[in-house]
PDB file of C-alpha atoms and ligand atoms in Angstrom:
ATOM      1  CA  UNK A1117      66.065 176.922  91.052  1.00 97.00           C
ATOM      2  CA  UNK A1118      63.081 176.297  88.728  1.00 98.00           C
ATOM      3  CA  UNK A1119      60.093 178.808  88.994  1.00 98.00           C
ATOM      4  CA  UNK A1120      56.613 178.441  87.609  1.00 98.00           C
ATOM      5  CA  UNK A1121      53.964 181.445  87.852  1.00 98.00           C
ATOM      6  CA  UNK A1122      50.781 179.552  87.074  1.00 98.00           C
ATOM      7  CA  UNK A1123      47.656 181.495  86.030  1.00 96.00           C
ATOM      8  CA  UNK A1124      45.443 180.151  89.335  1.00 97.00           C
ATOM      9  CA  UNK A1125      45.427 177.786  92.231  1.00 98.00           C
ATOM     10  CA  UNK A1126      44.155 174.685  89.732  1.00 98.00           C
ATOM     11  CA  UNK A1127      47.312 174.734  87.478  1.00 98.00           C
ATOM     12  CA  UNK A1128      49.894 175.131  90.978  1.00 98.00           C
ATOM     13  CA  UNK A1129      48.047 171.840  92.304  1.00 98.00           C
ATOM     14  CA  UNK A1130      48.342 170.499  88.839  1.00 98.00           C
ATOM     15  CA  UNK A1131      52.068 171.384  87.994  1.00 98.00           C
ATOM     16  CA  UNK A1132      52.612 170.342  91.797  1.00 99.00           C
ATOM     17  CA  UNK A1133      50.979 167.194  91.223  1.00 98.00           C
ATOM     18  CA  UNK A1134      53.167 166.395  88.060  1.00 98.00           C
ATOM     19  CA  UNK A1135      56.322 166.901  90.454  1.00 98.00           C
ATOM     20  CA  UNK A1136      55.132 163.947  93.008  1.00 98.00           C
ATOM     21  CA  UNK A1137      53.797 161.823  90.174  1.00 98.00           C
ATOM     22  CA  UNK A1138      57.118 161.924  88.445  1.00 98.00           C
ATOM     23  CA  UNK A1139      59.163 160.604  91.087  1.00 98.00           C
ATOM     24  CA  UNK A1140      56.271 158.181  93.015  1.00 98.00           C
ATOM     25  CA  UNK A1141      56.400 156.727  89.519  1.00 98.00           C
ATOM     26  CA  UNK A1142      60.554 156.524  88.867  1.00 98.00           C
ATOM     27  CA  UNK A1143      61.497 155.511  92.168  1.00 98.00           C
ATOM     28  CA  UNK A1144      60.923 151.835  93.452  1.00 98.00           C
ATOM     29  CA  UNK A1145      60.547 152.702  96.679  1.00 98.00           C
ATOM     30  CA  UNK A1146      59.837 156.628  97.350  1.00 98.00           C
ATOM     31  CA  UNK A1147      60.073 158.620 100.007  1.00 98.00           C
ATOM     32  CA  UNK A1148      57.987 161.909 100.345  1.00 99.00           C
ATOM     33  CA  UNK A1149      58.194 164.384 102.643  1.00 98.00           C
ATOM     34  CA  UNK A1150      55.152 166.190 103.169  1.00 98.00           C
ATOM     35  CA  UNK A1151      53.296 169.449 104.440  1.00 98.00           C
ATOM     36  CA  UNK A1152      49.913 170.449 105.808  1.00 98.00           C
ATOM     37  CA  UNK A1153      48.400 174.192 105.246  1.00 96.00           C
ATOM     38  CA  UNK A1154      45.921 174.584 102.796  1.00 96.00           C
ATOM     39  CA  UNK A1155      47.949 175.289 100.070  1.00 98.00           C
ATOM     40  CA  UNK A1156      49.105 171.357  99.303  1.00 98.00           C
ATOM     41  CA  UNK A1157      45.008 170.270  99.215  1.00 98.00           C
ATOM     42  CA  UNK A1158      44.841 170.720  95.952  1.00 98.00           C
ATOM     43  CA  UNK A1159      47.739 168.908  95.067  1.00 98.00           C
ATOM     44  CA  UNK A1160      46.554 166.118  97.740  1.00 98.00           C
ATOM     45  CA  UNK A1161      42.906 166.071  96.056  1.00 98.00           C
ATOM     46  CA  UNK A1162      44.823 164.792  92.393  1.00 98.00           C
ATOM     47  CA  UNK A1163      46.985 162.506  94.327  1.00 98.00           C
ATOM     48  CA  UNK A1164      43.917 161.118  95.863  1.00 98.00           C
ATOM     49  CA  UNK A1165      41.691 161.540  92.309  1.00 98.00           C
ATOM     50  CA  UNK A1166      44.632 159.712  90.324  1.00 98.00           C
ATOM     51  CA  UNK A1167      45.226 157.025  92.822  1.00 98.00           C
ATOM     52  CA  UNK A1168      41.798 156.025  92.955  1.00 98.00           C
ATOM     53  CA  UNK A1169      41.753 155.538  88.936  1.00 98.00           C
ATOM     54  CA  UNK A1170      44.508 153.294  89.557  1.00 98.00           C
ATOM     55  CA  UNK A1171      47.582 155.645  87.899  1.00 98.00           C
ATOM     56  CA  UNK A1172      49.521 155.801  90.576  1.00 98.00           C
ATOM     57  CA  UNK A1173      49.766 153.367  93.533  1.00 98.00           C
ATOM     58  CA  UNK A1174      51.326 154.505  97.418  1.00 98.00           C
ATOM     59  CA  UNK A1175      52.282 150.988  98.209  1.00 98.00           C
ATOM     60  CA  UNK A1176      55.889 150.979  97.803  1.00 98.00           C
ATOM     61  CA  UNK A1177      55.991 154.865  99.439  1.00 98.00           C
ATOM     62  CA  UNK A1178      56.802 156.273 102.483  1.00 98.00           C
ATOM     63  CA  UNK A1179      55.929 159.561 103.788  1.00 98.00           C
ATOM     64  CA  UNK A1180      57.621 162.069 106.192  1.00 98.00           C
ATOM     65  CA  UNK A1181      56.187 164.731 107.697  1.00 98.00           C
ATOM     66  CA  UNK A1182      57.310 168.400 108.364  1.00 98.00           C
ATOM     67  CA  UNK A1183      55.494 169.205 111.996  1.00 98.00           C
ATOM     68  CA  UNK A1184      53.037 168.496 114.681  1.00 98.00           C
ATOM     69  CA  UNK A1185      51.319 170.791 117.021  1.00 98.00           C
ATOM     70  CA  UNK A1186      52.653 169.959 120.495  1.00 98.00           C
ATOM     71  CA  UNK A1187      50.031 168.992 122.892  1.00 95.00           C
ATOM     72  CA  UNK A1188      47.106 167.992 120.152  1.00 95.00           C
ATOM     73  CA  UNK A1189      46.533 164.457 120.007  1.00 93.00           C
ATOM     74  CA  UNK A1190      46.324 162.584 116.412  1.00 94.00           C
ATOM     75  CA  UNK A1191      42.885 162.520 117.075  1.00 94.00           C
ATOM     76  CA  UNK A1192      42.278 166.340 117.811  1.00 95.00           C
ATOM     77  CA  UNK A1193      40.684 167.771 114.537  1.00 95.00           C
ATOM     78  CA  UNK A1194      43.272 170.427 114.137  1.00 96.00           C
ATOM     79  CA  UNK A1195      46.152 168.281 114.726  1.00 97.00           C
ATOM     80  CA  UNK A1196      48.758 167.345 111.436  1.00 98.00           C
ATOM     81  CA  UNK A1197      48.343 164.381 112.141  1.00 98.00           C
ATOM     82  CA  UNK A1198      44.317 164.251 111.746  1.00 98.00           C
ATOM     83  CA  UNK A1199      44.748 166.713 108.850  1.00 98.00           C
ATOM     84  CA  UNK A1200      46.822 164.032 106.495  1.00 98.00           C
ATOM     85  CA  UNK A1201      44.894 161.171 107.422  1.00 98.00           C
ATOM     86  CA  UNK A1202      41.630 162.766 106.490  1.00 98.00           C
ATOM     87  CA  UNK A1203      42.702 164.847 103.543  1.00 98.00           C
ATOM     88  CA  UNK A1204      45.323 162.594 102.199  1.00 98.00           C
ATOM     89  CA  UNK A1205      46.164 159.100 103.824  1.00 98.00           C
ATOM     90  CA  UNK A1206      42.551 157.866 104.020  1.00 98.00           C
ATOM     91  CA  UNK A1207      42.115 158.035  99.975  1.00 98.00           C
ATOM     92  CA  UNK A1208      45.442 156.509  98.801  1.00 98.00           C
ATOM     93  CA  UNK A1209      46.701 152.952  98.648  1.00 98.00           C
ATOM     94  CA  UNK A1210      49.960 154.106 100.948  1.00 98.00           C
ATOM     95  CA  UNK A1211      50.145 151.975 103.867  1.00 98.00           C
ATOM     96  CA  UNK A1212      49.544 152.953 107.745  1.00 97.00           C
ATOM     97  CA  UNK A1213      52.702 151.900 108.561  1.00 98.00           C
ATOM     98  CA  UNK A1214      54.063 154.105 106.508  1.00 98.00           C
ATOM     99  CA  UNK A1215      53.507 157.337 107.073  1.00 98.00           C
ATOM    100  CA  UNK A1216      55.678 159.208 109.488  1.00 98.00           C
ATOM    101  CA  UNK A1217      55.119 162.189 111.187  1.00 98.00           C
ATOM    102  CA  UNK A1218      56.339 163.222 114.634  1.00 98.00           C
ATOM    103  CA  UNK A1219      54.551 163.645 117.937  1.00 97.00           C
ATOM    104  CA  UNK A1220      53.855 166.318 119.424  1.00 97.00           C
ATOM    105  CA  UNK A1221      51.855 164.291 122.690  1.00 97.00           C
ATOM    106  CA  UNK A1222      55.527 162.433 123.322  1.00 97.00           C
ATOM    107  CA  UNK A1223      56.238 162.536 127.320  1.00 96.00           C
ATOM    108  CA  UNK A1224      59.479 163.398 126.337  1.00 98.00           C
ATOM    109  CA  UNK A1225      59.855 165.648 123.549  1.00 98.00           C
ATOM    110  CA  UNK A1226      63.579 166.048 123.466  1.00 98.00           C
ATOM    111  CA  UNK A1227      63.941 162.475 122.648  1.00 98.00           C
ATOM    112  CA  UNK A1228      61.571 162.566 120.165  1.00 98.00           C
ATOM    113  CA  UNK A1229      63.164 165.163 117.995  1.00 98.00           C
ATOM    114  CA  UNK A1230      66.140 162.826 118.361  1.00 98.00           C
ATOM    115  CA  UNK A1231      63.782 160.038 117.158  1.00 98.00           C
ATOM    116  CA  UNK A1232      62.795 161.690 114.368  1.00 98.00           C
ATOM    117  CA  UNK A1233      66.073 162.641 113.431  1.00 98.00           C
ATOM    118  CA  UNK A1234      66.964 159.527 113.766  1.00 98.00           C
ATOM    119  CA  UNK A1235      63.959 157.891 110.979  1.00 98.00           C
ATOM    120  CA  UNK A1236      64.799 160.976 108.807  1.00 98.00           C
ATOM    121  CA  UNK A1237      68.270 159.273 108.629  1.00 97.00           C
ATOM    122  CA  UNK A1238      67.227 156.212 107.402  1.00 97.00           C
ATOM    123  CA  UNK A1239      64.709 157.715 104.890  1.00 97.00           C
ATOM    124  CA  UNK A1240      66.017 160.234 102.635  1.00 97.00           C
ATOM    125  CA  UNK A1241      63.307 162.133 101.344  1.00 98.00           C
ATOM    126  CA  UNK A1242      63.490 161.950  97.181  1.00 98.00           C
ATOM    127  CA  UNK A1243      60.958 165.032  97.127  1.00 98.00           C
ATOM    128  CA  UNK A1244      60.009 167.370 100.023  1.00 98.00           C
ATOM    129  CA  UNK A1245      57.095 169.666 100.117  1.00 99.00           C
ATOM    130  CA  UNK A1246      56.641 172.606 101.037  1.00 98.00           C
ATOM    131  CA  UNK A1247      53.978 175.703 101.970  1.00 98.00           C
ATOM    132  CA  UNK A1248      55.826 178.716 103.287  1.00 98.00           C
ATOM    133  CA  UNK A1249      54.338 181.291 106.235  1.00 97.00           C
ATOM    134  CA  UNK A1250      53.694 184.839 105.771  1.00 96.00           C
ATOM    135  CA  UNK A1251      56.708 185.205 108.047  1.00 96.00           C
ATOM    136  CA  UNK A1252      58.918 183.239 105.213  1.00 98.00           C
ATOM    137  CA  UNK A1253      58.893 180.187 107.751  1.00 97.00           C
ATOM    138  CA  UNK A1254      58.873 176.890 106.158  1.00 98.00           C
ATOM    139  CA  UNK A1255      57.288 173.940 108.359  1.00 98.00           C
ATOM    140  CA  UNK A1256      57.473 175.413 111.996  1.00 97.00           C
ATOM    141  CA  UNK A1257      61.094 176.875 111.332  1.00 98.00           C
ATOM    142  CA  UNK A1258      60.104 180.555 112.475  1.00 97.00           C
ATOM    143  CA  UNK A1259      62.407 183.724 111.423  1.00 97.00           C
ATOM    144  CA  UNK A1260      65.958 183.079 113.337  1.00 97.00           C
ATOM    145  CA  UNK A1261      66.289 179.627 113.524  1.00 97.00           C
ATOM    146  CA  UNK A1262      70.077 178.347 112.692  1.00 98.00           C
ATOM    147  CA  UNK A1263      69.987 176.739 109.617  1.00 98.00           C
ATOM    148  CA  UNK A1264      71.887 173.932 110.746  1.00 98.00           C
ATOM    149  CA  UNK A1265      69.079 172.754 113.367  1.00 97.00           C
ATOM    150  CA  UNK A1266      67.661 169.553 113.467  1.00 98.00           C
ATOM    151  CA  UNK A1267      63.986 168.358 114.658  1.00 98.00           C
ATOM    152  CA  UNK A1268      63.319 170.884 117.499  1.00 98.00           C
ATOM    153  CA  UNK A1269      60.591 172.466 119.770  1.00 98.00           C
ATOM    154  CA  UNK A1270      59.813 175.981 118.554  1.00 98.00           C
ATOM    155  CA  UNK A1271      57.655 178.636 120.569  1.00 97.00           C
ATOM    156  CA  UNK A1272      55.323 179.775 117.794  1.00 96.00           C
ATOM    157  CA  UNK A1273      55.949 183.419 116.516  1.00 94.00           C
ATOM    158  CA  UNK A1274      52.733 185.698 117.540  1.00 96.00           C
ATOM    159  CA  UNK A1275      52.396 186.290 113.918  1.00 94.00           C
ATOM    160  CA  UNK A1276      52.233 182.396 112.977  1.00 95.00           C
ATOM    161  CA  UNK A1277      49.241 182.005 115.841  1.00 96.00           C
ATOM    162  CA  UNK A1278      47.557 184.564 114.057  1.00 96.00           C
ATOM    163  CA  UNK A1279      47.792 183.054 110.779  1.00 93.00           C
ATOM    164  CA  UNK A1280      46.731 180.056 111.716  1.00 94.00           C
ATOM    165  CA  UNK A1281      44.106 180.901 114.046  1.00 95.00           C
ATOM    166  CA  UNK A1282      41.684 180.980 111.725  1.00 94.00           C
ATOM    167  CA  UNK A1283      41.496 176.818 111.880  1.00 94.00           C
ATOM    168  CA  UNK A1284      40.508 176.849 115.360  1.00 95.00           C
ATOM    169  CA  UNK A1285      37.387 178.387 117.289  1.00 95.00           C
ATOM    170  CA  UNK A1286      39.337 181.133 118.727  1.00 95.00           C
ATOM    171  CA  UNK A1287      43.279 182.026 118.977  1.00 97.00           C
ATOM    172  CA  UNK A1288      43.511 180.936 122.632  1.00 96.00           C
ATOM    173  CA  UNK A1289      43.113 177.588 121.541  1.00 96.00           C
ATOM    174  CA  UNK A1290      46.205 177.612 118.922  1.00 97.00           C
ATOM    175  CA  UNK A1291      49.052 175.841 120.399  1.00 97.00           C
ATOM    176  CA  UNK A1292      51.859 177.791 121.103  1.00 97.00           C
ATOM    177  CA  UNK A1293      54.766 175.511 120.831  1.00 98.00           C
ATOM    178  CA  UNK A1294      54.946 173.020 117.781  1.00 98.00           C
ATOM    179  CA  UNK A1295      58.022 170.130 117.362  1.00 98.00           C
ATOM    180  CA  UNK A1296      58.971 170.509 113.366  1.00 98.00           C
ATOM    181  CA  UNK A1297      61.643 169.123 110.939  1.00 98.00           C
ATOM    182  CA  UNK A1298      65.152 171.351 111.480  1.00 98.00           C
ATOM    183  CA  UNK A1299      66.253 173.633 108.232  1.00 98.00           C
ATOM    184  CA  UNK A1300      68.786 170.745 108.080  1.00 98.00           C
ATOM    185  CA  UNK A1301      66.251 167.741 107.369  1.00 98.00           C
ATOM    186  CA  UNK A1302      64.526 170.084 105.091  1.00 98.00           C
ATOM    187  CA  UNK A1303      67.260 170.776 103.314  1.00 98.00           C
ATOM    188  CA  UNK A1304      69.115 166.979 103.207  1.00 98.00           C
ATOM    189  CA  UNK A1305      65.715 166.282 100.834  1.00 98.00           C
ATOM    190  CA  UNK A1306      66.864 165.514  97.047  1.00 98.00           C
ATOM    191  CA  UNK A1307      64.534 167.984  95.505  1.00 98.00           C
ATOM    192  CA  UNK A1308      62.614 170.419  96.948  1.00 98.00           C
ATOM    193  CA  UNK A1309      58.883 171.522  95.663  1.00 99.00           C
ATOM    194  CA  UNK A1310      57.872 174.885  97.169  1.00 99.00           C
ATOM    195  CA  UNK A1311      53.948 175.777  96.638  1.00 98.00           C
ATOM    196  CA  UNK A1312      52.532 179.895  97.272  1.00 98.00           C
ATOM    197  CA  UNK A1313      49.622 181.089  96.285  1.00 98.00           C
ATOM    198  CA  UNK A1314      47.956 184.418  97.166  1.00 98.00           C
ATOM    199  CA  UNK A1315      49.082 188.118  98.173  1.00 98.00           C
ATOM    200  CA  UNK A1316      49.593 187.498 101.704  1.00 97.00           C
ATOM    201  CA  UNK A1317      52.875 185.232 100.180  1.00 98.00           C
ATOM    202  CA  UNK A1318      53.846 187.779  97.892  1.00 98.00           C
ATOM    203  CA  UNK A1319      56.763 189.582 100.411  1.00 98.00           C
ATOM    204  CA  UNK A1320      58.119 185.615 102.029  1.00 98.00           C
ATOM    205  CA  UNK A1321      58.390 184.617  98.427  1.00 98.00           C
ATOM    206  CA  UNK A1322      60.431 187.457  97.076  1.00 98.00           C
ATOM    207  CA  UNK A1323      62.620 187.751 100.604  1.00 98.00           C
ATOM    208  CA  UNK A1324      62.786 184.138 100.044  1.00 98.00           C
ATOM    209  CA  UNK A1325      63.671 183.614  96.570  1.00 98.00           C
ATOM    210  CA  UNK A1326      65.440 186.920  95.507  1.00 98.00           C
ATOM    211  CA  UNK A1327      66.718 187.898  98.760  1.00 98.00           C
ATOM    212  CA  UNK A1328      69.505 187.721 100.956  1.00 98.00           C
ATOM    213  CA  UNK A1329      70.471 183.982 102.561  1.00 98.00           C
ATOM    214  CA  UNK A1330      69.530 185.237 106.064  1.00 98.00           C
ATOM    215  CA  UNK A1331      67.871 183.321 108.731  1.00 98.00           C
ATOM    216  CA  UNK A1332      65.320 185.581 109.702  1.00 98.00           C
ATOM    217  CA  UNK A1333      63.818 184.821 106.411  1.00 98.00           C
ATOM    218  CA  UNK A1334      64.071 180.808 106.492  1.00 98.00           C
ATOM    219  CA  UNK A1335      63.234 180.043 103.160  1.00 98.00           C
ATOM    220  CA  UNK A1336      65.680 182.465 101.933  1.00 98.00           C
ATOM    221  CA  UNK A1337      68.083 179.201 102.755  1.00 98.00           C
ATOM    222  CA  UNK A1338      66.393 177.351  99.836  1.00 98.00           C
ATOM    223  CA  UNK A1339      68.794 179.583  97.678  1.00 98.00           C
ATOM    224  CA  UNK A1340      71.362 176.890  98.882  1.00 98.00           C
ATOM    225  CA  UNK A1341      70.000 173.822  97.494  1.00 98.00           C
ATOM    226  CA  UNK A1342      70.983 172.298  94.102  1.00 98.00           C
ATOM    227  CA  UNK A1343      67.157 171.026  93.091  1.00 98.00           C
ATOM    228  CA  UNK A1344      64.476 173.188  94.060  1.00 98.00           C
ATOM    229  CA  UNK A1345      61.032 173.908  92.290  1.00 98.00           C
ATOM    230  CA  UNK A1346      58.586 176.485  92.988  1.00 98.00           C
ATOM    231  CA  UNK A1347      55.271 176.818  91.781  1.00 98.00           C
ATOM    232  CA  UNK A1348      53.040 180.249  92.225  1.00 98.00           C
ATOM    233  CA  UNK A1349      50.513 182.012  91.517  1.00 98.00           C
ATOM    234  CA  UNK A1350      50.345 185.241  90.061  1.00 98.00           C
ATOM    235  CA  UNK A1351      49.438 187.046  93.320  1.00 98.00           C
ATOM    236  CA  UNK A1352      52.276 185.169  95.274  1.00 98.00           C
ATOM    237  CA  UNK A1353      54.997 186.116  92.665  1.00 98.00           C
ATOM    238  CA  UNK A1354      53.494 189.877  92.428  1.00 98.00           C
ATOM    239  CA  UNK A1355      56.876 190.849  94.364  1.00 98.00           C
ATOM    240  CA  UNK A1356      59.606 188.934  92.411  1.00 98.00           C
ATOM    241  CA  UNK A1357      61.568 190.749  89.625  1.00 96.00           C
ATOM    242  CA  UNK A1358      61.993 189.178  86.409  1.00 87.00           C
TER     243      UNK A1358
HETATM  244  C1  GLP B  54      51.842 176.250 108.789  1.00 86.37           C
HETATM  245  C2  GLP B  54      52.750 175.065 108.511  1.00 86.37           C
HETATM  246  C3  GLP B  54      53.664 175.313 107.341  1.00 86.37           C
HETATM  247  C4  GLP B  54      52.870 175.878 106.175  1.00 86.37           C
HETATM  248  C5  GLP B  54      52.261 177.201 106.570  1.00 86.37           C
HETATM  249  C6  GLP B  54      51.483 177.871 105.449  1.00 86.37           C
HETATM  250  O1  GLP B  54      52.373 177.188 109.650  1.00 86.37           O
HETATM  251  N1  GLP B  54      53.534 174.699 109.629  1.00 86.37           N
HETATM  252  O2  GLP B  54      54.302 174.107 106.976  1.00 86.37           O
HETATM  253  O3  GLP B  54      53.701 176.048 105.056  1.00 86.37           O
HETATM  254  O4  GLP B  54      51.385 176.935 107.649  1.00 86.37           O
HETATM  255  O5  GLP B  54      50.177 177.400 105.419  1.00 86.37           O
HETATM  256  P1  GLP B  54      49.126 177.733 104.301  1.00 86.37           P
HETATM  257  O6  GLP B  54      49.437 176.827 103.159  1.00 86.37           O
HETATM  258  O7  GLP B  54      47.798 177.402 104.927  1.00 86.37           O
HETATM  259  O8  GLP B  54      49.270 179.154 103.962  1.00 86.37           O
END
């Protein structure tokens, strides 16, 4: 495992952004898998910047996302769905077609996380992304999930609705179930690029990084992988010994 503490948010977008330029430009056909929050928008605003000066092209990409809210449609402002078009897809060259997320407004939502198993398959990620909660979660993957679960419907921990409530008008309106990407998907990903920045982070990162391999810290499982990177800030690797 690779750690960088950069000096602010600009340089973890930056160093982030080197990570996904690297292997958009060595593979022929790459596959990303990708996170919402509001830690990747910087790192989405230089894929977007460098794209349009003609650097880097989406073309031959595909993209997988991590989670959906269940019951927001793609068009719903605070769905992921809405979020990546308008902060991402909409200012790269990366076709519709080919961007991949799953649905949380399926009728059937058991078949779907089978579905979506299913394309993850097919599409080995070369480089996933990932935020991490305050609760160590990474994409909906709350504190006890197995770590050998696939694409699944979690019940959102109280905690998560909290932290997240502050995208919606009030926390009633947070969804409380979510379908995400299992530990397993997560972790079948060839390299793994984990972004934290500020205090809040601080205790998921350490738990996560320096702690035991436990599930009810689910990050704490990255440990496990052969090819991660993770890129802080100061304030989010306050709590990690050296
Ligand atoms: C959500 C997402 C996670 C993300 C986390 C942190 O719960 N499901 O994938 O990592 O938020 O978000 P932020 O980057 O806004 O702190």
């Amino acid at each position: 495992m690779k750690i960088f503490v950069a000096k602010d948010y600009a340089e973890v977008s930056a160093l982030a952004y080197g990570v996904i330029k690297d292997v958009v430009l060595q593979e022929s056909s790459p596959v990303l898998g990708l996170a919402t929050g509001s830690t990747p928008l910087g790192l989405y605003a230089l894929m977007a910047e460098d794209c349009a000066k003609k650097n880097v092209s989406y073309k031959n990409t595909r993209t997988a996302n991590l989670d959906e809210y269940v019951g927001l449609a793609p068009s719903h402002p605070q769905s992921y769905r809405y979020f990546m078009e308008h902060n991402l897809f909409e200012h790269i060259d990366l076709p519709k077609e080919s961007a991949y997320l799953p649905n949380g407004s399926a009728q059937n939502l058991e078949e779907e996380c089978r579905r979506y198993d299913a394309l993850l398959e097919q599409m080995p990620r070369d480089v996933q992304l990932l935020g991490i909660g305050n609760n160590g979660h990474i994409a909906f993957n709350e504190p006890g999930t197995p770590f050998d679960c696939g694409t699944h419907i979690v019940r959102l921990d109280a905690s998560t609705i909290e932290a997240n409530a502050r995208f919606f008008d009030s926390v009633n309106e947070v969804p409380r179930r979510a379908i995400t990407m299992g530990i397993r998907g997560i972790m079948s990903a060839k390299k793994i690029l984990l972004v934290a920045t500020g205090t809040k982070k601080a205790l998921a990162v350490a738990r996560a990084l320096q702690g035991e391999v436990d599930e009810s810290c689910p990050a704490s499982v990255l440990q496990r992988h052969q090819d991660v990177v993770v890129i802080l800030d100061k304030d989010a690797s306050a709590k990690l010994r050296f």
